[in-house]
PDB file of C-alpha atoms in Angstrom:
ATOM      1  CA  SER A   1     137.623  92.781  29.739  1.00  0.00           C
ATOM      2  CA  GLN A   2     134.565  94.973  29.378  1.00  0.00           C
ATOM      3  CA  GLN A   3     132.840  94.608  26.081  1.00  0.00           C
ATOM      4  CA  GLY A   4     129.308  95.803  26.652  1.00  0.00           C
ATOM      5  CA  GLU A   5     127.977  99.291  26.374  1.00  0.00           C
ATOM      6  CA  GLU A   6     124.679 100.229  27.857  1.00  0.00           C
ATOM      7  CA  ASP A   7     122.277 102.910  26.963  1.00  0.00           C
ATOM      8  CA  PRO A   8     121.060 105.039  28.579  1.00  0.00           C
ATOM      9  CA  GLN A   9     123.529 105.558  31.416  1.00  0.00           C
ATOM     10  CA  ALA A  10     120.713 106.742  33.632  1.00  0.00           C
ATOM     11  CA  LEU A  11     116.951 106.571  33.499  1.00  0.00           C
ATOM     12  CA  SER A  12     114.340 108.194  35.719  1.00  0.00           C
ATOM     13  CA  ILE A  13     110.716 107.130  35.444  1.00  0.00           C
ATOM     14  CA  GLN A  14     107.464 107.331  37.332  1.00  0.00           C
ATOM     15  CA  GLU A  15     106.167 104.308  39.184  1.00  0.00           C
ATOM     16  CA  GLY A  16     103.961 102.258  36.889  1.00  0.00           C
ATOM     17  CA  GLU A  17     105.828 103.251  33.730  1.00  0.00           C
ATOM     18  CA  ASN A  18     107.958 100.895  31.704  1.00  0.00           C
ATOM     19  CA  ALA A  19     111.752 101.085  31.680  1.00  0.00           C
ATOM     20  CA  THR A  20     113.792 100.051  28.679  1.00  0.00           C
ATOM     21  CA  MET A  21     117.540  99.803  28.522  1.00  0.00           C
ATOM     22  CA  ASN A  22     119.819  98.564  25.801  1.00  0.00           C
ATOM     23  CA  CYS A  23     123.112  96.753  25.670  1.00  0.00           C
ATOM     24  CA  SER A  24     125.496  96.412  22.763  1.00  0.00           C
ATOM     25  CA  TYR A  25     128.493  94.123  22.599  1.00  0.00           C
ATOM     26  CA  LYS A  26     131.399  93.561  20.263  1.00  0.00           C
ATOM     27  CA  THR A  27     132.171  89.871  19.879  1.00  0.00           C
ATOM     28  CA  SER A  28     130.113  86.750  19.322  1.00  0.00           C
ATOM     29  CA  ILE A  29     128.575  85.280  22.440  1.00  0.00           C
ATOM     30  CA  ASN A  30     127.095  82.081  23.829  1.00  0.00           C
ATOM     31  CA  ASN A  31     124.728  83.838  26.143  1.00  0.00           C
ATOM     32  CA  LEU A  32     123.868  87.247  27.534  1.00  0.00           C
ATOM     33  CA  GLN A  33     122.702  87.871  31.052  1.00  0.00           C
ATOM     34  CA  TRP A  34     121.149  90.763  32.920  1.00  0.00           C
ATOM     35  CA  TYR A  35     121.906  91.512  36.543  1.00  0.00           C
ATOM     36  CA  ARG A  36     120.606  94.026  39.043  1.00  0.00           C
ATOM     37  CA  GLN A  37     122.727  95.756  41.665  1.00  0.00           C
ATOM     38  CA  ASN A  38     121.334  97.790  44.487  1.00  0.00           C
ATOM     39  CA  SER A  39     123.640 100.527  45.723  1.00  0.00           C
ATOM     40  CA  GLY A  40     126.680  99.100  47.491  1.00  0.00           C
ATOM     41  CA  ARG A  41     125.455  95.538  47.227  1.00  0.00           C
ATOM     42  CA  GLY A  42     126.197  92.425  45.230  1.00  0.00           C
ATOM     43  CA  LEU A  43     124.589  91.435  41.963  1.00  0.00           C
ATOM     44  CA  VAL A  44     121.363  89.566  41.515  1.00  0.00           C
ATOM     45  CA  HIS A  45     120.847  87.461  38.416  1.00  0.00           C
ATOM     46  CA  LEU A  46     117.713  88.452  36.526  1.00  0.00           C
ATOM     47  CA  ILE A  47     117.613  86.545  33.290  1.00  0.00           C
ATOM     48  CA  LEU A  48     119.802  84.696  30.795  1.00  0.00           C
ATOM     49  CA  ILE A  49     119.203  84.514  27.082  1.00  0.00           C
ATOM     50  CA  ARG A  50     121.150  82.194  24.830  1.00  0.00           C
ATOM     51  CA  SER A  51     122.522  83.146  21.437  1.00  0.00           C
ATOM     52  CA  ASN A  52     119.912  81.044  19.647  1.00  0.00           C
ATOM     53  CA  GLU A  53     117.037  82.740  21.465  1.00  0.00           C
ATOM     54  CA  ARG A  54     115.418  85.993  20.438  1.00  0.00           C
ATOM     55  CA  GLU A  55     113.174  86.827  23.324  1.00  0.00           C
ATOM     56  CA  LYS A  56     112.624  85.732  26.875  1.00  0.00           C
ATOM     57  CA  HIS A  57     110.217  86.675  29.645  1.00  0.00           C
ATOM     58  CA  SER A  58     110.422  86.429  33.396  1.00  0.00           C
ATOM     59  CA  GLY A  59     107.660  88.057  35.396  1.00  0.00           C
ATOM     60  CA  ARG A  60     107.754  91.773  34.579  1.00  0.00           C
ATOM     61  CA  LEU A  61     110.995  91.414  32.664  1.00  0.00           C
ATOM     62  CA  ARG A  62     111.320  91.009  28.926  1.00  0.00           C
ATOM     63  CA  VAL A  63     114.664  90.529  27.254  1.00  0.00           C
ATOM     64  CA  THR A  64     115.379  90.541  23.550  1.00  0.00           C
ATOM     65  CA  LEU A  65     118.534  89.555  21.756  1.00  0.00           C
ATOM     66  CA  ASP A  66     119.554  90.477  18.224  1.00  0.00           C
ATOM     67  CA  THR A  67     122.797  88.713  17.434  1.00  0.00           C
ATOM     68  CA  SER A  68     122.997  90.297  13.973  1.00  0.00           C
ATOM     69  CA  LYS A  69     123.141  93.711  15.604  1.00  0.00           C
ATOM     70  CA  LYS A  70     124.993  92.451  18.673  1.00  0.00           C
ATOM     71  CA  SER A  71     122.487  94.056  20.946  1.00  0.00           C
ATOM     72  CA  SER A  72     120.030  93.218  23.689  1.00  0.00           C
ATOM     73  CA  SER A  73     117.301  95.098  25.478  1.00  0.00           C
ATOM     74  CA  LEU A  74     115.768  94.736  28.912  1.00  0.00           C
ATOM     75  CA  LEU A  75     112.237  95.937  29.493  1.00  0.00           C
ATOM     76  CA  ILE A  76     110.813  96.264  32.968  1.00  0.00           C
ATOM     77  CA  THR A  77     107.071  96.708  32.851  1.00  0.00           C
ATOM     78  CA  ALA A  78     104.907  98.428  35.456  1.00  0.00           C
ATOM     79  CA  SER A  79     107.937  99.610  37.380  1.00  0.00           C
ATOM     80  CA  ARG A  80     107.967  99.875  41.151  1.00  0.00           C
ATOM     81  CA  ALA A  81     110.071 101.922  43.544  1.00  0.00           C
ATOM     82  CA  ALA A  82     111.855  98.693  44.492  1.00  0.00           C
ATOM     83  CA  ASP A  83     113.132  98.419  40.919  1.00  0.00           C
ATOM     84  CA  THR A  84     115.438 101.367  41.608  1.00  0.00           C
ATOM     85  CA  ALA A  85     118.911  99.952  41.013  1.00  0.00           C
ATOM     86  CA  SER A  86     121.711  99.657  38.485  1.00  0.00           C
ATOM     87  CA  TYR A  87     121.218  97.119  35.742  1.00  0.00           C
ATOM     88  CA  PHE A  88     124.112  95.436  33.983  1.00  0.00           C
ATOM     89  CA  CYS A  89     124.254  93.251  30.952  1.00  0.00           C
ATOM     90  CA  ALA A  90     126.982  90.635  30.863  1.00  0.00           C
ATOM     91  CA  THR A  91     128.131  88.465  28.015  1.00  0.00           C
ATOM     92  CA  ASP A  92     129.583  84.987  28.121  1.00  0.00           C
ATOM     93  CA  GLN A  93     131.585  84.370  24.972  1.00  0.00           C
ATOM     94  CA  SER A  94     132.459  80.738  25.387  1.00  0.00           C
ATOM     95  CA  ASP A  95     130.182  79.252  28.054  1.00  0.00           C
ATOM     96  CA  ASP A  96     133.051  79.376  30.517  1.00  0.00           C
ATOM     97  CA  TYR A  97     131.150  81.666  32.878  1.00  0.00           C
ATOM     98  CA  LYS A  98     133.762  84.422  32.468  1.00  0.00           C
ATOM     99  CA  LEU A  99     131.409  87.343  32.148  1.00  0.00           C
ATOM    100  CA  SER A 100     132.175  90.679  30.559  1.00  0.00           C
ATOM    101  CA  PHE A 101     129.985  93.374  32.013  1.00  0.00           C
ATOM    102  CA  GLY A 102     128.556  96.458  30.408  1.00  0.00           C
ATOM    103  CA  ALA A 103     128.809  99.873  31.989  1.00  0.00           C
ATOM    104  CA  GLY A 104     125.341  99.650  33.498  1.00  0.00           C
ATOM    105  CA  THR A 105     122.156 101.691  33.489  1.00  0.00           C
ATOM    106  CA  THR A 106     121.071 103.382  36.690  1.00  0.00           C
ATOM    107  CA  VAL A 107     117.307 103.306  36.986  1.00  0.00           C
ATOM    108  CA  THR A 108     115.419 105.511  39.401  1.00  0.00           C
ATOM    109  CA  VAL A 109     111.715 104.868  39.870  1.00  0.00           C
ATOM    110  CA  ARG A 110     109.892 107.797  41.421  1.00  0.00           C
ATOM    111  CA  ALA A 111     106.916 107.073  43.644  1.00  0.00           C
TER     112      ALA A 111
ATOM    113  CA  GLY B   1     118.601  79.931  45.235  1.00  0.00           C
ATOM    114  CA  ALA B   2     122.276  79.431  45.882  1.00  0.00           C
ATOM    115  CA  VAL B   3     123.868  81.715  48.437  1.00  0.00           C
ATOM    116  CA  VAL B   4     127.344  83.205  48.345  1.00  0.00           C
ATOM    117  CA  SER B   5     128.688  84.909  51.437  1.00  0.00           C
ATOM    118  CA  GLN B   6     131.507  87.433  51.446  1.00  0.00           C
ATOM    119  CA  HIS B   7     133.407  88.552  54.500  1.00  0.00           C
ATOM    120  CA  PRO B   8     134.186  91.164  55.585  1.00  0.00           C
ATOM    121  CA  SER B   9     131.578  93.407  54.003  1.00  0.00           C
ATOM    122  CA  TRP B  10     133.798  96.384  54.629  1.00  0.00           C
ATOM    123  CA  VAL B  11     137.326  96.887  55.876  1.00  0.00           C
ATOM    124  CA  ILE B  12     139.578  99.859  56.522  1.00  0.00           C
ATOM    125  CA  CYS B  13     143.288  99.304  56.713  1.00  0.00           C
ATOM    126  CA  LYS B  14     146.531 101.216  56.773  1.00  0.00           C
ATOM    127  CA  SER B  15     148.732 101.480  53.734  1.00  0.00           C
ATOM    128  CA  GLY B  16     151.234  98.641  53.570  1.00  0.00           C
ATOM    129  CA  THR B  17     149.123  96.067  55.372  1.00  0.00           C
ATOM    130  CA  SER B  18     147.509  93.002  53.816  1.00  0.00           C
ATOM    131  CA  VAL B  19     143.810  92.285  53.790  1.00  0.00           C
ATOM    132  CA  LYS B  20     142.076  88.961  53.233  1.00  0.00           C
ATOM    133  CA  ILE B  21     138.566  88.701  51.818  1.00  0.00           C
ATOM    134  CA  GLU B  22     136.660  85.435  51.975  1.00  0.00           C
ATOM    135  CA  CYS B  23     134.072  84.154  49.567  1.00  0.00           C
ATOM    136  CA  ARG B  24     132.001  81.152  50.631  1.00  0.00           C
ATOM    137  CA  SER B  25     129.335  79.193  48.842  1.00  0.00           C
ATOM    138  CA  LEU B  26     126.941  78.313  51.645  1.00  0.00           C
ATOM    139  CA  ASP B  27     124.673  75.667  50.184  1.00  0.00           C
ATOM    140  CA  PHE B  28     126.485  74.387  47.150  1.00  0.00           C
ATOM    141  CA  GLN B  29     129.890  73.378  45.930  1.00  0.00           C
ATOM    142  CA  ALA B  30     131.720  75.747  43.650  1.00  0.00           C
ATOM    143  CA  THR B  31     134.558  74.393  41.571  1.00  0.00           C
ATOM    144  CA  THR B  32     135.019  77.811  40.074  1.00  0.00           C
ATOM    145  CA  MET B  33     134.785  81.237  41.639  1.00  0.00           C
ATOM    146  CA  PHE B  34     135.461  84.617  40.109  1.00  0.00           C
ATOM    147  CA  TRP B  35     136.784  87.809  41.636  1.00  0.00           C
ATOM    148  CA  TYR B  36     135.712  91.209  40.342  1.00  0.00           C
ATOM    149  CA  ARG B  37     136.645  94.736  41.189  1.00  0.00           C
ATOM    150  CA  GLN B  38     134.258  97.648  40.892  1.00  0.00           C
ATOM    151  CA  PHE B  39     135.097 101.333  41.143  1.00  0.00           C
ATOM    152  CA  PRO B  40     132.378 103.825  42.140  1.00  0.00           C
ATOM    153  CA  LYS B  41     129.636 104.146  39.540  1.00  0.00           C
ATOM    154  CA  GLN B  42     131.524 101.867  37.177  1.00  0.00           C
ATOM    155  CA  SER B  43     131.167  98.371  35.882  1.00  0.00           C
ATOM    156  CA  LEU B  44     132.657  95.166  37.222  1.00  0.00           C
ATOM    157  CA  MET B  45     136.089  94.218  35.970  1.00  0.00           C
ATOM    158  CA  LEU B  46     137.046  90.557  36.135  1.00  0.00           C
ATOM    159  CA  MET B  47     140.292  90.138  38.055  1.00  0.00           C
ATOM    160  CA  ALA B  48     140.785  86.401  38.149  1.00  0.00           C
ATOM    161  CA  THR B  49     139.245  82.967  37.928  1.00  0.00           C
ATOM    162  CA  SER B  50     139.726  80.788  40.986  1.00  0.00           C
ATOM    163  CA  ASN B  51     139.644  77.039  40.479  1.00  0.00           C
ATOM    164  CA  GLU B  52     139.500  74.631  43.405  1.00  0.00           C
ATOM    165  CA  GLY B  53     142.792  72.843  43.894  1.00  0.00           C
ATOM    166  CA  SER B  54     144.725  74.726  41.238  1.00  0.00           C
ATOM    167  CA  LYS B  55     146.283  78.097  40.618  1.00  0.00           C
ATOM    168  CA  ALA B  56     144.108  81.043  39.809  1.00  0.00           C
ATOM    169  CA  THR B  57     144.017  82.456  36.311  1.00  0.00           C
ATOM    170  CA  TYR B  58     144.517  86.200  36.279  1.00  0.00           C
ATOM    171  CA  GLU B  59     143.222  88.651  33.712  1.00  0.00           C
ATOM    172  CA  GLN B  60     145.638  90.810  31.818  1.00  0.00           C
ATOM    173  CA  GLY B  61     146.935  93.688  33.882  1.00  0.00           C
ATOM    174  CA  VAL B  62     146.127  92.136  37.257  1.00  0.00           C
ATOM    175  CA  GLU B  63     149.205  91.526  39.403  1.00  0.00           C
ATOM    176  CA  LYS B  64     149.077  87.989  40.762  1.00  0.00           C
ATOM    177  CA  ASP B  65     151.604  88.798  43.493  1.00  0.00           C
ATOM    178  CA  LYS B  66     149.511  91.726  44.588  1.00  0.00           C
ATOM    179  CA  PHE B  67     146.175  89.913  44.617  1.00  0.00           C
ATOM    180  CA  LEU B  68     146.724  86.435  46.016  1.00  0.00           C
ATOM    181  CA  ILE B  69     143.904  83.995  45.418  1.00  0.00           C
ATOM    182  CA  ASN B  70     143.497  80.683  47.171  1.00  0.00           C
ATOM    183  CA  HIS B  71     140.691  78.200  46.503  1.00  0.00           C
ATOM    184  CA  ALA B  72     141.491  75.453  48.957  1.00  0.00           C
ATOM    185  CA  SER B  73     138.051  73.875  49.157  1.00  0.00           C
ATOM    186  CA  LEU B  74     134.898  73.578  47.109  1.00  0.00           C
ATOM    187  CA  THR B  75     133.184  76.180  49.257  1.00  0.00           C
ATOM    188  CA  LEU B  76     135.858  78.772  49.952  1.00  0.00           C
ATOM    189  CA  SER B  77     137.995  81.123  47.919  1.00  0.00           C
ATOM    190  CA  THR B  78     140.059  83.913  49.434  1.00  0.00           C
ATOM    191  CA  LEU B  79     141.494  87.071  47.936  1.00  0.00           C
ATOM    192  CA  THR B  80     144.390  88.666  49.770  1.00  0.00           C
ATOM    193  CA  VAL B  81     145.359  92.193  48.827  1.00  0.00           C
ATOM    194  CA  THR B  82     149.020  92.360  49.798  1.00  0.00           C
ATOM    195  CA  SER B  83     150.788  95.540  50.830  1.00  0.00           C
ATOM    196  CA  ALA B  84     147.646  97.520  50.155  1.00  0.00           C
ATOM    197  CA  HIS B  85     147.842 101.095  48.938  1.00  0.00           C
ATOM    198  CA  PRO B  86     145.147 103.761  48.604  1.00  0.00           C
ATOM    199  CA  GLU B  87     144.725 102.974  44.903  1.00  0.00           C
ATOM    200  CA  ASP B  88     143.633  99.457  45.887  1.00  0.00           C
ATOM    201  CA  SER B  89     140.598 100.938  47.586  1.00  0.00           C
ATOM    202  CA  SER B  90     137.625  99.493  45.774  1.00  0.00           C
ATOM    203  CA  PHE B  91     134.574  97.244  45.977  1.00  0.00           C
ATOM    204  CA  TYR B  92     135.573  93.611  45.513  1.00  0.00           C
ATOM    205  CA  ILE B  93     132.894  91.113  44.536  1.00  0.00           C
ATOM    206  CA  CYS B  94     133.115  87.370  44.153  1.00  0.00           C
ATOM    207  CA  SER B  95     130.856  85.061  42.236  1.00  0.00           C
ATOM    208  CA  ALA B  96     130.528  81.301  42.165  1.00  0.00           C
ATOM    209  CA  ARG B  97     129.456  78.708  39.692  1.00  0.00           C
ATOM    210  CA  ASP B  98     127.090  76.063  41.068  1.00  0.00           C
ATOM    211  CA  GLN B  99     127.994  72.570  39.873  1.00  0.00           C
ATOM    212  CA  ARG B 100     124.334  71.616  40.032  1.00  0.00           C
ATOM    213  CA  ALA B 101     123.439  74.405  37.617  1.00  0.00           C
ATOM    214  CA  GLU B 102     126.024  73.541  35.050  1.00  0.00           C
ATOM    215  CA  ASN B 103     123.843  74.291  32.067  1.00  0.00           C
ATOM    216  CA  THR B 104     122.145  77.429  33.264  1.00  0.00           C
ATOM    217  CA  GLY B 105     125.069  79.798  32.867  1.00  0.00           C
ATOM    218  CA  GLU B 106     123.980  81.581  36.020  1.00  0.00           C
ATOM    219  CA  LEU B 107     126.516  82.875  38.495  1.00  0.00           C
ATOM    220  CA  PHE B 108     125.781  83.632  42.130  1.00  0.00           C
ATOM    221  CA  PHE B 109     127.325  86.761  43.573  1.00  0.00           C
ATOM    222  CA  GLY B 110     128.435  87.692  47.036  1.00  0.00           C
ATOM    223  CA  GLU B 111     127.398  90.978  48.619  1.00  0.00           C
ATOM    224  CA  GLY B 112     130.788  92.508  48.003  1.00  0.00           C
ATOM    225  CA  SER B 113     133.568  93.787  50.242  1.00  0.00           C
ATOM    226  CA  ARG B 114     134.428  97.462  50.361  1.00  0.00           C
ATOM    227  CA  LEU B 115     138.113  98.036  50.995  1.00  0.00           C
ATOM    228  CA  THR B 116     139.393 101.439  52.041  1.00  0.00           C
ATOM    229  CA  VAL B 117     143.137 101.864  52.364  1.00  0.00           C
ATOM    230  CA  LEU B 118     144.266 104.913  54.306  1.00  0.00           C
TER     231      LEU B 118
END
């Protein structure tokens, strides 16, 4: 079942700017993951953050997790046109790999 | 990284026919695969969990007789949409869990299969 909500639904930025999107969830989790989906394609795993972690970096990506607020954020720095895609957060409640996906944020990076 | 292949990538069929979608893990063994459904501009909804050598576990509201899942080997799971109707038209995506990456939590996704039922 879907338990994540993402904000904003859509985001349009200029190349070189940073993009920030947020995800809120309802139940306790073991980990939270972010995925990217290009239009009409499958999902690509970006980053996973565990419930005992607060922040994680991977290249131009920065993810934060606040379990007290049941929320996470994904920051993409120095965005590129190739970052244009939909971004989904997904929560794993019991480490059984059954992911519940958020509604997604559609990011458009203008050249 | 691990590669998951889905086939066909798109299929058009007549109402009442059955369609089979394959999900293969190409360079790893997957004891568990997951099938999702995605409507246009919406999120992914988990349909079922496919376990090698045993029956699939379906999520609430998903008809097991309508969406037949078979996971006969460690590298292949199939989803058969039986007696398809226009409302079954959707984007179906599979994902697989790599046994070698047991502690990472990462899933590997196929490219998806777009089904259009006329």
